[in-house]
Amino acid sequence: MASKFIILGIAALLCAGASMLVEMFVFGGGVSPNRIVQESFFLPLSFILLLISGAFLIIGAMIKVAKASH
């Protein structure tokens, strides 16, 4: 069960990295003082995927610790 959450977290982390790479190399994006609001879809997507991956990795780690303590 815990390994499923960890695998999903790593997959979401890889998708977030790919989304950030698309933003940087295809659209020439990034956050700068002159251009805070992006018109691209990929920058907000990468932040959302980073949050999801962090949640999945934390849940997976908590399940592993709970199983190890029994």
C-alpha atoms as an extended CHARMM CRD file, in Angstrom:
* protein
*
        70  EXT
         1         1  MET       CA              0.0000000000        0.0000000000        0.0000000000  PROA      1               0.0000000000
         2         2  ALA       CA              2.7430000000        2.4280000000        0.9560000000  PROA      2               0.0000000000
         3         3  SER       CA              4.7810000000        1.6170000000       -2.1150000000  PROA      3               0.0000000000
         4         4  LYS       CA              1.8100000000        2.5510000000       -4.3230000000  PROA      4               0.0000000000
         5         5  PHE       CA              1.7040000000        6.0230000000       -2.7710000000  PROA      5               0.0000000000
         6         6  ILE       CA              5.4580000000        6.4000000000       -3.1400000000  PROA      6               0.0000000000
         7         7  ILE       CA              5.3600000000        5.3160000000       -6.7970000000  PROA      7               0.0000000000
         8         8  LEU       CA              2.5050000000        7.7430000000       -7.4810000000  PROA      8               0.0000000000
         9         9  GLY       CA              4.4560000000       10.5100000000       -5.7300000000  PROA      9               0.0000000000
        10        10  ILE       CA              7.5660000000        9.8670000000       -7.7930000000  PROA      10              0.0000000000
        11        11  ALA       CA              5.4940000000        9.7460000000      -10.9920000000  PROA      11              0.0000000000
        12        12  ALA       CA              3.8510000000       13.0790000000      -10.1260000000  PROA      12              0.0000000000
        13        13  LEU       CA              7.2810000000       14.5230000000       -9.3460000000  PROA      13              0.0000000000
        14        14  LEU       CA              8.6030000000       13.4350000000      -12.7460000000  PROA      14              0.0000000000
        15        15  CYS       CA              5.5470000000       14.9160000000      -14.4810000000  PROA      15              0.0000000000
        16        16  ALA       CA              6.0650000000       18.1810000000      -12.6010000000  PROA      16              0.0000000000
        17        17  GLY       CA              9.6770000000       18.2830000000      -13.7470000000  PROA      17              0.0000000000
        18        18  ALA       CA              8.6590000000       17.6170000000      -17.3370000000  PROA      18              0.0000000000
        19        19  SER       CA              6.0450000000       20.3650000000      -17.1220000000  PROA      19              0.0000000000
        20        20  MET       CA              8.6340000000       22.7980000000      -15.7920000000  PROA      20              0.0000000000
        21        21  LEU       CA             11.0350000000       21.8600000000      -18.5970000000  PROA      21              0.0000000000
        22        22  VAL       CA              8.3230000000       22.4900000000      -21.1920000000  PROA      22              0.0000000000
        23        23  GLU       CA              7.6550000000       25.8810000000      -19.6250000000  PROA      23              0.0000000000
        24        24  MET       CA             11.3290000000       26.8350000000      -19.5880000000  PROA      24              0.0000000000
        25        25  PHE       CA             12.4750000000       25.5830000000      -22.9810000000  PROA      25              0.0000000000
        26        26  VAL       CA              9.3710000000       25.7930000000      -25.1750000000  PROA      26              0.0000000000
        27        27  PHE       CA              7.7590000000       28.9490000000      -23.8440000000  PROA      27              0.0000000000
        28        28  GLY       CA             10.8790000000       30.6560000000      -22.4630000000  PROA      28              0.0000000000
        29        29  GLY       CA              9.1290000000       31.0500000000      -19.1500000000  PROA      29              0.0000000000
        30        30  GLY       CA             10.0390000000       31.3030000000      -15.5770000000  PROA      30              0.0000000000
        31        31  VAL       CA              9.0860000000       33.7600000000      -12.9010000000  PROA      31              0.0000000000
        32        32  SER       CA             10.8120000000       37.1190000000      -13.0680000000  PROA      32              0.0000000000
        33        33  PRO       CA              9.8670000000       40.4860000000      -11.5440000000  PROA      33              0.0000000000
        34        34  ASN       CA              8.7620000000       41.7170000000      -14.9580000000  PROA      34              0.0000000000
        35        35  ARG       CA              6.6550000000       38.6830000000      -15.7740000000  PROA      35              0.0000000000
        36        36  ILE       CA              4.9570000000       37.1980000000      -12.7160000000  PROA      36              0.0000000000
        37        37  VAL       CA              1.7000000000       36.1590000000      -14.3800000000  PROA      37              0.0000000000
        38        38  GLN       CA              2.2560000000       33.5150000000      -17.0270000000  PROA      38              0.0000000000
        39        39  GLU       CA             -0.0300000000       32.8660000000      -19.9440000000  PROA      39              0.0000000000
        40        40  SER       CA              1.1820000000       29.2890000000      -20.1670000000  PROA      40              0.0000000000
        41        41  PHE       CA             -0.6210000000       26.3310000000      -18.6540000000  PROA      41              0.0000000000
        42        42  PHE       CA              2.5310000000       24.4650000000      -17.6920000000  PROA      42              0.0000000000
        43        43  LEU       CA              3.8700000000       26.6080000000      -14.8440000000  PROA      43              0.0000000000
        44        44  PRO       CA              0.7500000000       26.3100000000      -12.6370000000  PROA      44              0.0000000000
        45        45  LEU       CA              0.4950000000       22.6380000000      -13.6100000000  PROA      45              0.0000000000
        46        46  SER       CA              4.0130000000       21.9770000000      -12.3580000000  PROA      46              0.0000000000
        47        47  PHE       CA              3.2930000000       23.6300000000       -9.0100000000  PROA      47              0.0000000000
        48        48  ILE       CA              0.0880000000       21.6240000000       -8.5710000000  PROA      48              0.0000000000
        49        49  LEU       CA              1.9010000000       18.4030000000       -9.4490000000  PROA      49              0.0000000000
        50        50  LEU       CA              4.6630000000       19.2480000000       -6.9650000000  PROA      50              0.0000000000
        51        51  LEU       CA              2.0750000000       19.6450000000       -4.2090000000  PROA      51              0.0000000000
        52        52  ILE       CA              0.4010000000       16.3680000000       -5.1510000000  PROA      52              0.0000000000
        53        53  SER       CA              3.7100000000       14.5060000000       -5.2760000000  PROA      53              0.0000000000
        54        54  GLY       CA              4.7100000000       15.8480000000       -1.8780000000  PROA      54              0.0000000000
        55        55  ALA       CA              1.4120000000       14.7270000000       -0.3800000000  PROA      55              0.0000000000
        56        56  PHE       CA              1.7270000000       11.2330000000       -1.8640000000  PROA      56              0.0000000000
        57        57  LEU       CA              5.3240000000       10.8720000000       -0.6870000000  PROA      57              0.0000000000
        58        58  ILE       CA              4.4440000000       11.9960000000        2.8400000000  PROA      58              0.0000000000
        59        59  ILE       CA              1.4540000000        9.6290000000        3.0090000000  PROA      59              0.0000000000
        60        60  GLY       CA              3.5870000000        6.7360000000        1.7530000000  PROA      60              0.0000000000
        61        61  ALA       CA              6.2970000000        7.4740000000        4.3030000000  PROA      61              0.0000000000
        62        62  MET       CA              3.7470000000        7.6860000000        7.1190000000  PROA      62              0.0000000000
        63        63  ILE       CA              2.2620000000        4.3130000000        6.1550000000  PROA      63              0.0000000000
        64        64  LYS       CA              5.7290000000        2.7220000000        6.0550000000  PROA      64              0.0000000000
        65        65  VAL       CA              6.5940000000        4.1200000000        9.4930000000  PROA      65              0.0000000000
        66        66  ALA       CA              3.2600000000        2.9690000000       10.9190000000  PROA      66              0.0000000000
        67        67  LYS       CA              3.7970000000       -0.5580000000        9.5720000000  PROA      67              0.0000000000
        68        68  ALA       CA              7.3770000000       -0.6800000000       10.8490000000  PROA      68              0.0000000000
        69        69  SER       CA              6.3710000000        0.3340000000       14.3700000000  PROA      69              0.0000000000
        70        70  HSD       CA              4.0670000000       -2.6720000000       14.8180000000  PROA      70              0.0000000000
